[in-house]
Short mmCIF file of C-alpha atoms in Angstrom, two decimals:
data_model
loop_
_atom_site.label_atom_id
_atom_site.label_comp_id
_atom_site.label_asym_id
_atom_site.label_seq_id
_atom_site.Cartn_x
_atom_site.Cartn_y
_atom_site.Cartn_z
CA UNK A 1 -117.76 -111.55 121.20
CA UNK A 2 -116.28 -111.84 117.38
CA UNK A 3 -112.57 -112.20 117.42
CA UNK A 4 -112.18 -108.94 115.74
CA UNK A 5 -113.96 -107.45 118.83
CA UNK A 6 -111.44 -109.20 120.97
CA UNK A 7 -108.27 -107.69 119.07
CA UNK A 8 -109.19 -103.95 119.65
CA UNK A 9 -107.78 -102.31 122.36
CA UNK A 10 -108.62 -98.87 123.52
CA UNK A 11 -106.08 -96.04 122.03
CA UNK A 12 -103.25 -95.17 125.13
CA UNK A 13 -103.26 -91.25 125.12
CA UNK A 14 -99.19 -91.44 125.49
CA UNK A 15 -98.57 -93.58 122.15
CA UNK A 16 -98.80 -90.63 119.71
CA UNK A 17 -95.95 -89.21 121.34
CA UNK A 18 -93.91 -92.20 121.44
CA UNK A 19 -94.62 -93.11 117.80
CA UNK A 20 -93.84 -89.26 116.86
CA UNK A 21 -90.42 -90.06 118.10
CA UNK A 22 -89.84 -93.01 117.09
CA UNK A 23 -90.88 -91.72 113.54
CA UNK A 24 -87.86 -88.90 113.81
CA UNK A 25 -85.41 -91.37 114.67
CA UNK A 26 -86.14 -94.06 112.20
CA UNK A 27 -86.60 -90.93 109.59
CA UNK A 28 -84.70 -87.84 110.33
CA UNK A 29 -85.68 -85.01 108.50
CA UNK A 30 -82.26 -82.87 106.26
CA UNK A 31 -79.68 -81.09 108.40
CA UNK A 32 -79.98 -77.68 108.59
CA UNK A 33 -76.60 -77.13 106.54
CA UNK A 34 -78.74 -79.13 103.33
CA UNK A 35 -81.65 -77.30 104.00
CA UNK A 36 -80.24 -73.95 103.96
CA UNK A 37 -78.05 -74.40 100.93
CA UNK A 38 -81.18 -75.29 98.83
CA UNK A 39 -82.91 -72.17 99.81
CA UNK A 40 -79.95 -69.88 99.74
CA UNK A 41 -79.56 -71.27 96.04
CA UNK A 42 -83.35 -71.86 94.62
CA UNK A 43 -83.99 -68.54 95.26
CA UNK A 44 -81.89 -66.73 92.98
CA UNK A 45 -82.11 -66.04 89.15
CA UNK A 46 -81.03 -69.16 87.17
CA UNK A 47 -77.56 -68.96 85.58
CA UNK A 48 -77.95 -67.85 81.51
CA UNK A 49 -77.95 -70.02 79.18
CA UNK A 50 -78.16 -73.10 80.85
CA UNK A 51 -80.81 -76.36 81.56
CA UNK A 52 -78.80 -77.42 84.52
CA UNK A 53 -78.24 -74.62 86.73
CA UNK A 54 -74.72 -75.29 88.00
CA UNK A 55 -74.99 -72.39 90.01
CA UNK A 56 -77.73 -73.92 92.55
CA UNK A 57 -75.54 -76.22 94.58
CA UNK A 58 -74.12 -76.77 97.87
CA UNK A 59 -70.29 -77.54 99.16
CA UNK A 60 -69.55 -81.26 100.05
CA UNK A 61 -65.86 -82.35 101.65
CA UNK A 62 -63.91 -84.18 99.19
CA UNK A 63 -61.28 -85.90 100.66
CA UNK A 64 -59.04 -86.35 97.11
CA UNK A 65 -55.73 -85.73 97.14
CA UNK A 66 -55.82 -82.52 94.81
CA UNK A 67 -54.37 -82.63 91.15
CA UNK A 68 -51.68 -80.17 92.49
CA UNK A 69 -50.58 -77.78 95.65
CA UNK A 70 -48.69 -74.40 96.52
CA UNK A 71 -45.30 -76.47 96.16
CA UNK A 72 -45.38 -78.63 93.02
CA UNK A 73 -46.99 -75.84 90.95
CA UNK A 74 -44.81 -72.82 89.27
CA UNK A 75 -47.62 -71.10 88.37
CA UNK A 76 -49.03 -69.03 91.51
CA UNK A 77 -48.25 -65.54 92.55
CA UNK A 78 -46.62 -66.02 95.79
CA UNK A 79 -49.46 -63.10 97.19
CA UNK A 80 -51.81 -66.18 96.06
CA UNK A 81 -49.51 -69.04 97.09
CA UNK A 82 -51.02 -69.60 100.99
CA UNK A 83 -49.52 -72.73 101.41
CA UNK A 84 -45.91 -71.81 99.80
CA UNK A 85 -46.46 -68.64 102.41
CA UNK A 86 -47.16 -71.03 105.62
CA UNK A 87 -50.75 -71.65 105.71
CA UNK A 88 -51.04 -75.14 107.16
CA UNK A 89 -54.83 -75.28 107.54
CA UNK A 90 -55.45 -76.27 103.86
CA UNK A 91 -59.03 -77.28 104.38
CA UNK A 92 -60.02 -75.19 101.86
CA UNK A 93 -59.03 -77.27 99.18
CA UNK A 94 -60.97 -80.16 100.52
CA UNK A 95 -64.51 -79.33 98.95
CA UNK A 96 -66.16 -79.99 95.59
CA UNK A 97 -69.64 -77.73 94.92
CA UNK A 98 -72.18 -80.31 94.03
CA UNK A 99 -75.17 -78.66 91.64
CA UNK A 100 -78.24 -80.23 92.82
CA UNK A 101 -80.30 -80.27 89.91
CA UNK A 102 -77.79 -81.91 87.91
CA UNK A 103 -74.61 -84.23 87.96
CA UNK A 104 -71.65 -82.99 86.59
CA UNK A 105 -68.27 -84.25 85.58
CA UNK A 106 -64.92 -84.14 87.46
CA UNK A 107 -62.39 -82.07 86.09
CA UNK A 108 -59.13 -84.49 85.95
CA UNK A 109 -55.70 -83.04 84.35
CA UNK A 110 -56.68 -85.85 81.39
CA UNK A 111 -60.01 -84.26 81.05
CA UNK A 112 -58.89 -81.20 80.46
CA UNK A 113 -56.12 -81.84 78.01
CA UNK A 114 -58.25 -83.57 75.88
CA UNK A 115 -61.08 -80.99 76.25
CA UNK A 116 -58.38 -78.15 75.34
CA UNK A 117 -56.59 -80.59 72.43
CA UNK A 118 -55.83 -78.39 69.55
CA UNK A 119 -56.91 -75.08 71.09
CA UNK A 120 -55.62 -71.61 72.36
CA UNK A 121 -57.38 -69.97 75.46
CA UNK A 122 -57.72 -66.53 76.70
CA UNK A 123 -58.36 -65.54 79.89
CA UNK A 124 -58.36 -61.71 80.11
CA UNK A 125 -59.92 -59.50 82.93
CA UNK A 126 -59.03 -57.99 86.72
CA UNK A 127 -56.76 -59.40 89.19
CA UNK A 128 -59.43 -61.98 90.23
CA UNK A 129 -59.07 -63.28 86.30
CA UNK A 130 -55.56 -64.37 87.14
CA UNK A 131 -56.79 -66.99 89.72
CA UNK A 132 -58.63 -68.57 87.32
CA UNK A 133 -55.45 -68.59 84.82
CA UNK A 134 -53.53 -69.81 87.53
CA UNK A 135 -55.80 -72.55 88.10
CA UNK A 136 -55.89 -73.68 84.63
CA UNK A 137 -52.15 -72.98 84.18
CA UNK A 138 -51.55 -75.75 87.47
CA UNK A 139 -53.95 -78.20 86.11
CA UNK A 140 -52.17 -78.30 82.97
CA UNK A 141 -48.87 -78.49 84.22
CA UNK A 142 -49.98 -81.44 86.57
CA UNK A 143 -50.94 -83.53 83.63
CA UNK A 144 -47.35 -83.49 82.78
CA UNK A 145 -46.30 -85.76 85.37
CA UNK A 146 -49.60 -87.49 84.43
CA UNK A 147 -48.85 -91.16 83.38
CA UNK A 148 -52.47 -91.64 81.87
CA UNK A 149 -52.17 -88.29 79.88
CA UNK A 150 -48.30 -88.89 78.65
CA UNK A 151 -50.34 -92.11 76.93
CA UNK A 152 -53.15 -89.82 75.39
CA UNK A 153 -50.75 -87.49 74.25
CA UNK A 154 -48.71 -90.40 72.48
CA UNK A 155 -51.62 -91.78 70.84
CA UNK A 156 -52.93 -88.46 69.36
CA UNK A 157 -49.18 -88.05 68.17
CA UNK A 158 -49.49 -91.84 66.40
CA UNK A 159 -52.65 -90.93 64.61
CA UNK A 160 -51.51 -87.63 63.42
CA UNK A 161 -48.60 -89.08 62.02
CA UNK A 162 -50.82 -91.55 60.68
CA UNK A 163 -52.63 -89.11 58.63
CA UNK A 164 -55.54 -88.71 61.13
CA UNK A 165 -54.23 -85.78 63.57
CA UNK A 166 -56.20 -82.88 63.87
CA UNK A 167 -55.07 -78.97 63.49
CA UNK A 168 -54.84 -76.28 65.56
CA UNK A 169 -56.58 -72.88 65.05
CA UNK A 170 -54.34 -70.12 64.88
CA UNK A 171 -56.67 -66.92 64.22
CA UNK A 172 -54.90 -66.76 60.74
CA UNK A 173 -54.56 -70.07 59.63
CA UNK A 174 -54.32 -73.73 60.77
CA UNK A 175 -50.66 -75.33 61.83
CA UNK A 176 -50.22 -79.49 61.97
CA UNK A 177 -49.87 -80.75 65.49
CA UNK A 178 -46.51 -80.97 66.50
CA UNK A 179 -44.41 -84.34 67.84
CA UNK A 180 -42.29 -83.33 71.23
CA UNK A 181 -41.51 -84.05 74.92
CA UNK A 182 -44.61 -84.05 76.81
CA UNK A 183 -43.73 -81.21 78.90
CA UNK A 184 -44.61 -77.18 79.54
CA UNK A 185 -43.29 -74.66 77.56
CA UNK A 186 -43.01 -70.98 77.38
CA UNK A 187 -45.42 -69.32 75.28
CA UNK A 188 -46.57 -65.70 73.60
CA UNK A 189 -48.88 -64.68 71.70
CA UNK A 190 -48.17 -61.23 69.51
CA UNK A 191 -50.77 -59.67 67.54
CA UNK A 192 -50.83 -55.87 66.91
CA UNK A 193 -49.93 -53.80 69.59
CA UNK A 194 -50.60 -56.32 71.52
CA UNK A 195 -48.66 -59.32 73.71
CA UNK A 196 -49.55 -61.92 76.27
CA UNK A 197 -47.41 -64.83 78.23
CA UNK A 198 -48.28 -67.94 78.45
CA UNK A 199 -47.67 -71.66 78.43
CA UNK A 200 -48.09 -74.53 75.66
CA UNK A 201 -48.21 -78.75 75.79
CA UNK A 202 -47.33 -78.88 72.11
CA UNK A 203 -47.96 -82.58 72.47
CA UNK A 204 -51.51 -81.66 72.80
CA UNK A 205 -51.57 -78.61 70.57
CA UNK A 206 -52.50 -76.44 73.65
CA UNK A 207 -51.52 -72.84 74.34
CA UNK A 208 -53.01 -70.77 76.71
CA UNK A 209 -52.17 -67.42 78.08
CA UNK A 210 -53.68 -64.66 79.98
CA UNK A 211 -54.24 -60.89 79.88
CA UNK A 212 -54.60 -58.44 82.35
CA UNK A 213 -57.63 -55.60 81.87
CA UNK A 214 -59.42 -54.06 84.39
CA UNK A 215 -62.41 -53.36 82.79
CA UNK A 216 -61.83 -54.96 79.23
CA UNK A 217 -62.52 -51.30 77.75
CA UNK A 218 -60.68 -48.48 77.61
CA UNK A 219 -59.93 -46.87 80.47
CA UNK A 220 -57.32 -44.88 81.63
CA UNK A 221 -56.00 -42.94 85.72
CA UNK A 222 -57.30 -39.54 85.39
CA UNK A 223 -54.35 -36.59 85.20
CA UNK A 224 -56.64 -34.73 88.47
CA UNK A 225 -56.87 -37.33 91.22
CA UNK A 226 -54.44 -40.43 91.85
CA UNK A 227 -56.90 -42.90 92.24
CA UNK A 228 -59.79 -41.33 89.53
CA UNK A 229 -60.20 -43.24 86.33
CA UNK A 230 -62.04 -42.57 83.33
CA UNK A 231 -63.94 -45.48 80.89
CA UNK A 232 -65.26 -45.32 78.02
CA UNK A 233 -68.00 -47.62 77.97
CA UNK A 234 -68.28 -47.70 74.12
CA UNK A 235 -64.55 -48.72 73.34
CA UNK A 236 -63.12 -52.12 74.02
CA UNK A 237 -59.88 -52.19 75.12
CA UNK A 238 -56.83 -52.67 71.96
CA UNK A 239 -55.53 -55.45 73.88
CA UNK A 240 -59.26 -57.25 73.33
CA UNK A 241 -59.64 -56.02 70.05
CA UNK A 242 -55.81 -57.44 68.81
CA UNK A 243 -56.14 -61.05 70.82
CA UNK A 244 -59.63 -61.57 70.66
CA UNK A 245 -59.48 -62.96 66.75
CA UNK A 246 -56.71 -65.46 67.26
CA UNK A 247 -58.31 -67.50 69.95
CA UNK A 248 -60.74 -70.32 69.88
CA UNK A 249 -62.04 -70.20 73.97
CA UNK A 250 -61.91 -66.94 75.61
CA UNK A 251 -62.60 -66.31 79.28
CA UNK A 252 -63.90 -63.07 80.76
CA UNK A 253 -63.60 -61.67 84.48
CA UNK A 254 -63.37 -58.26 85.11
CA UNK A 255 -65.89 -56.50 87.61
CA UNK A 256 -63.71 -55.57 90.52
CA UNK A 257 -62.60 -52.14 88.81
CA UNK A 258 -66.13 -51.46 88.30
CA UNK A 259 -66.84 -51.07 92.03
CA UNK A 260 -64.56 -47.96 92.26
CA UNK A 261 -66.58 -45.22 93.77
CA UNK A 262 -64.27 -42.87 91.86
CA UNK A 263 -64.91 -44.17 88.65
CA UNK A 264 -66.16 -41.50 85.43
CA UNK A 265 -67.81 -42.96 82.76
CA UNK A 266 -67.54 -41.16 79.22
CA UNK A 267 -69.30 -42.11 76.00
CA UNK A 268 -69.23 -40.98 72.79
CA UNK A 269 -66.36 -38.54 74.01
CA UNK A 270 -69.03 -37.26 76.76
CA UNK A 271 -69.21 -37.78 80.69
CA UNK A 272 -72.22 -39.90 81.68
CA UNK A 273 -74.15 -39.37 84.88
CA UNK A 274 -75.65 -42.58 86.08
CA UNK A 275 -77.59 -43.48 88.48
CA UNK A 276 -75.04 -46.70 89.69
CA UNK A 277 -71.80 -48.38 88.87
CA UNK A 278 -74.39 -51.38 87.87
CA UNK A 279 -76.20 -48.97 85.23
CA UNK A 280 -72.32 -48.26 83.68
CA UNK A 281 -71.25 -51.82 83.52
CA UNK A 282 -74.15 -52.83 82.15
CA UNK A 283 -73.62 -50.13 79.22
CA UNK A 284 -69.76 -51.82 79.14
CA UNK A 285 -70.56 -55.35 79.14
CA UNK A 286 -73.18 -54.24 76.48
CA UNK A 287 -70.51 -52.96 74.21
CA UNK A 288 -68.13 -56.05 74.95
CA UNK A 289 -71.18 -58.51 73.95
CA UNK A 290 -71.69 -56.93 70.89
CA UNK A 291 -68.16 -56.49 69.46
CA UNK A 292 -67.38 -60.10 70.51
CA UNK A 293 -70.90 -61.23 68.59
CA UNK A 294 -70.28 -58.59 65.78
CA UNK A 295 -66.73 -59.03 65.30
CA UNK A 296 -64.44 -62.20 63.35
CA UNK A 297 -63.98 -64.18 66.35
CA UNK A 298 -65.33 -67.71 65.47
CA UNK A 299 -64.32 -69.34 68.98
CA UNK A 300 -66.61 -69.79 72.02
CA UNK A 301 -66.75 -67.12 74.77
CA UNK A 302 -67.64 -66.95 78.45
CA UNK A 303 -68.26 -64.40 81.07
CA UNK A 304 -67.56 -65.45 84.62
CA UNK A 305 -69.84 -63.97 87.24
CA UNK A 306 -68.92 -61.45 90.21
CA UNK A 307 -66.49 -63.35 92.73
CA UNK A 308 -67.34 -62.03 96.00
CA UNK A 309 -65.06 -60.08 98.96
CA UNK A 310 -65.16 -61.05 102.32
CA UNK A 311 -64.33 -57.79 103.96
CA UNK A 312 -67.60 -58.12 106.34
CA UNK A 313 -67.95 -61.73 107.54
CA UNK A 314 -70.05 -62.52 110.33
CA UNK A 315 -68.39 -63.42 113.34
CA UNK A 316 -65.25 -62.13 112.41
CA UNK A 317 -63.95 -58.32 113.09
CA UNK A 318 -64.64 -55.99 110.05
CA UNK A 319 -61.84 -56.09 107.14
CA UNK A 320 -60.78 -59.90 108.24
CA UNK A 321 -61.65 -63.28 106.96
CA UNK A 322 -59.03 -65.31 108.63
CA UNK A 323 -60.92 -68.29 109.16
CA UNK A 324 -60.59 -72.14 107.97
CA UNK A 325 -64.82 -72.17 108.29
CA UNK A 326 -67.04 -72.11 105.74
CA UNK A 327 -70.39 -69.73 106.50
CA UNK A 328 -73.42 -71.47 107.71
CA UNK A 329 -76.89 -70.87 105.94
CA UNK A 330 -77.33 -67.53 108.56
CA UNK A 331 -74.13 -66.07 107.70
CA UNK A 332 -74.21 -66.63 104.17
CA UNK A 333 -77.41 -64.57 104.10
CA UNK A 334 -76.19 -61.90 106.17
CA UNK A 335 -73.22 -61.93 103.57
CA UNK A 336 -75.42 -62.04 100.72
CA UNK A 337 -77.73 -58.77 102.29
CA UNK A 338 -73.86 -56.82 102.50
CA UNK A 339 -73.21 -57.84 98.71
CA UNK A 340 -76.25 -55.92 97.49
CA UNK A 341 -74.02 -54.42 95.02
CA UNK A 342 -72.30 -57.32 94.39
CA UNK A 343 -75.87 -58.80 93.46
CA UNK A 344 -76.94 -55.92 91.42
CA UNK A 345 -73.85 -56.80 88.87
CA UNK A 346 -75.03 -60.00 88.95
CA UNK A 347 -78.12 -59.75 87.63
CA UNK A 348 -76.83 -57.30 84.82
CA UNK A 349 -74.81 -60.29 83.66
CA UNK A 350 -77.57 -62.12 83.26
CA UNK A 351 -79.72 -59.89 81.78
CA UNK A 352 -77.17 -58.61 79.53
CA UNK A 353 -75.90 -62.55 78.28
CA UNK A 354 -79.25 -63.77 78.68
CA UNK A 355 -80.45 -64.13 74.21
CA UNK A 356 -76.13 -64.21 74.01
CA UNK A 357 -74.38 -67.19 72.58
CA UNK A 358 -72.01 -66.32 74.77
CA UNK A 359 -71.81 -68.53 77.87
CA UNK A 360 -72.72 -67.38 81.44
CA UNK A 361 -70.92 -68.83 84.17
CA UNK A 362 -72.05 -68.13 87.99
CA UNK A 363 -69.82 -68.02 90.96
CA UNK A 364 -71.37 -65.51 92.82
CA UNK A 365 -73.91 -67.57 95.31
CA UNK A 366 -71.14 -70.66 95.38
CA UNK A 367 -68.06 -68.39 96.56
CA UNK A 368 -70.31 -66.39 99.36
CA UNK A 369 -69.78 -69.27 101.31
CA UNK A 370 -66.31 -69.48 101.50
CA UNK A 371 -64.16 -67.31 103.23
CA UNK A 372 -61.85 -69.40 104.38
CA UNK A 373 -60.91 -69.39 100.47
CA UNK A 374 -59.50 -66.04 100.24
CA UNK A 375 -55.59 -65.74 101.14
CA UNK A 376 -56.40 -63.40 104.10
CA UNK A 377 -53.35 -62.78 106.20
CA UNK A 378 -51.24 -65.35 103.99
CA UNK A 379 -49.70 -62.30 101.40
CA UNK A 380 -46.15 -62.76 102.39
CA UNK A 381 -44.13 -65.81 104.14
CA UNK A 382 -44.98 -66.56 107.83
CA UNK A 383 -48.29 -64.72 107.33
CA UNK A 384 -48.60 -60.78 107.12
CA UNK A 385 -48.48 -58.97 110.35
CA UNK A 386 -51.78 -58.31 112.50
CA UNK A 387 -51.58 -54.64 111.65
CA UNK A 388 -52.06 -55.69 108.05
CA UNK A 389 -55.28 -55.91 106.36
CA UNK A 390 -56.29 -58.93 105.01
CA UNK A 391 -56.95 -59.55 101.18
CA UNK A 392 -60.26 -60.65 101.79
CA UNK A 393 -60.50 -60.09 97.57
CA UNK A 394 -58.31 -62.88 96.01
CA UNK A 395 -58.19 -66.73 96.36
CA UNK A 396 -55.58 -69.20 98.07
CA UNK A 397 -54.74 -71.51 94.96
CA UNK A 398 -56.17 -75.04 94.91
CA UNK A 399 -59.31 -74.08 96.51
CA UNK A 400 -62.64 -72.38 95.37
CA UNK A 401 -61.46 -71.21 92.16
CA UNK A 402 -60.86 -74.92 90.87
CA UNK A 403 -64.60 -75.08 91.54
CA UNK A 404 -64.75 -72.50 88.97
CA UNK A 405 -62.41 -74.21 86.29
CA UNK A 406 -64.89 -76.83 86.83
CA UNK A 407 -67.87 -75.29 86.74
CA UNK A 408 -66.00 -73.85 83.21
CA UNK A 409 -65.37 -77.27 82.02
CA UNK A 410 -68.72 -78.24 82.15
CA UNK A 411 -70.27 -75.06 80.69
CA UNK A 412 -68.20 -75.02 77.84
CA UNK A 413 -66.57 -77.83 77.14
CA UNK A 414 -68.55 -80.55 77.56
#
């Protein structure tokens, strides 16, 4: 017999199994959380505007000590504040949504100083809008107490007295950046009949402020009903049209209002029947696209996409999402199914901004997850009672909408 005769054995009918398991162990295929988040994600319309589709992600724990909390930063509304209110769970401020066709960068209080250094930002929309301000307004007052920053702002303040400082665009003109304490300030901006608070670093040349518009047109409460409004999708609203010129970033976020089943729509003087809220706001956001691309404003403008409410969360009794869980990949798709019109708004956005240089960013598919974002039962201190409904609409500060701010950050300013 040759000796490659005598090596061969005849095949044991039981070793296919055992190899198939040792094959799993040794290789284990993705977890069912990984999995799902890539489907959930892949499937939907890219985000405008955009090579790296920020909006395709998943949430991963990020055990950082955040940049600031309910009790170090002024700038919350204490119906926002959840941890100033007596929420002690804060595990919602413990993720970071990684994109997973691209890597982004972290948002530090440095970063963003240096990304808004000479510049005034507007954010104006809904109620939802002023999470976002609040988020920016906390970051920047963090990099007060920054060490690092204090150092950046004291070298841009030696090179502009050098000669080599840069200026800051004022809408009407250009003003040299100014020497001073590294430190907040009170800030407003007038222009017309128009007026917003705000804060400033003047050591960085930053001012920022934010203005509230429910649907960033004019609208008015009708004189008939209480809760009836009309909007004229063809007029921008005076506060947009006075503020709009004298900023160089402005942020959008208004869709809430446009939900309103009790909503008329008017244009050209003229009630409009349509067929959806979705076929009115995309009219509106029409009209806004075009007067911001139309009108004087040289800056750079964003939309930012439908935030989602939680008012129907699997697992949970209808109108609550008191929860510190975020949704698995089945729950986040019953969610998604319930947020049909939700979805519908979506994709006007991107239809709308799609051939817009005006930037397009998603937070739709990342914020169905999360729940246990929203300030829920936390409204007032000690937690609101359990007759109360639960404001399943806004955010808890420090939580998903820093995601957004840096999901912003890398959209625009980077």
């Amino acid at each position: 017999m040759a000796p490659s005769e005598r090596t061969l054995r005849p095949f044991h009918p039981l070793c296919l199994p055992c190899c198939l398991i040792l094959a799993a162990l040794l290789f284990p295929l993705p977890g069912p959380s990984v999995v799902a988040h890539s489907r959930l994600h892949t499937t939907h319309i890219p985000a405008a505007n955009s090579t790296c589709n920020i909006a395709a992600g998943m949430w991963q724990r990020a055990w950082r000590t955040p940049y600031y909390t309910g009790l170090t930063c002024p700038y919350i509304r204490s119906s926002q504040n959840c941890q100033k209110q007596g929420r002690t769970d804060l595990s919602y401020q413990k993720y970071r949504w990684v994109p997973f066709t691209c890597t982004t960068s972290r948002l530090t209080p440095l970063r963003l100083l240096r990304a808004l250094r000479n510049k005034l930002v507007l954010v104006l929309g809904d109620s939802v809008s002023k999470n976002l301000a609040a988020s920016i307004a906390c970051v920047l007052h963090a990099a007060a107490s920054d060490p690092s920053a204090a150092a950046d702002s004291a070298a841009a303040e030696s090179a502009a007295a050098s000669g080599a400082g840069s200026t800051a665009g004022t809408g009407t003109g250009t003003a040299a950046v100014t020497t001073s304490a590294f430190a907040v300030q009170p800030f407003t901006i007038r222009r017309g009949s128009s007026a917003a608070e705000g804060i400033q670093l003047p050591s960085h040349g930053i001012r920022f402020a934010s203005v509230f518009s429910k649907w960033l047109l004019a609208g008015r409460q009708m004189p008939t009903r209480k809760l009836q409004y009309r909007i004229d999708l063809d007029k921008i609203d005076q506060q947009v049209v006075d503020l709009l010129p004298l900023a160089d970033i402005v942020v959008f976020q208004a869709t809430n209002w446009w939900f309103w089943k009790e909503n008329r729509w008017y244009q050209s003087g003229q009630e409009l029947v349509t067929s959806s809220n979705a076929d009115a706001y995309a009219i509106g956001l029409t009209t806004l696209r075009n007067f911001v691309t139309s009108s004087n404003f040289a800056g750079k403008a964003v939309v930012m996409g439908v935030s989602p409410s939680h008012y129907r969360v699997p697992g949970l009794a209808k109108g609550s999402c008191s929860t510190n869980q975020k949704l698995d990949w089945n729950q986040t798709k019953k969610v998604m199914r319930i947020q049909k019109v939700a979805e519908a708004f979506r994709e006007v956005q991107i239809k709308v901004l799609s051939d817009s240089p005006i930037r397009y960013v998603d937070v739709l598919p990342m914020s169905s997850w999360r729940p246990d974002g929203h300030v829920a039962r936390w409204t007032t201190p000690g937690g609101a009672p359990p007759n109360e409904k639960d404001d399943c609409l806004h955010w808890c500060e420090g939580g998903v909408t820093d995601a957004w701010l840096e999901m912003l950050y890398n959209t625009l300013l980077t």
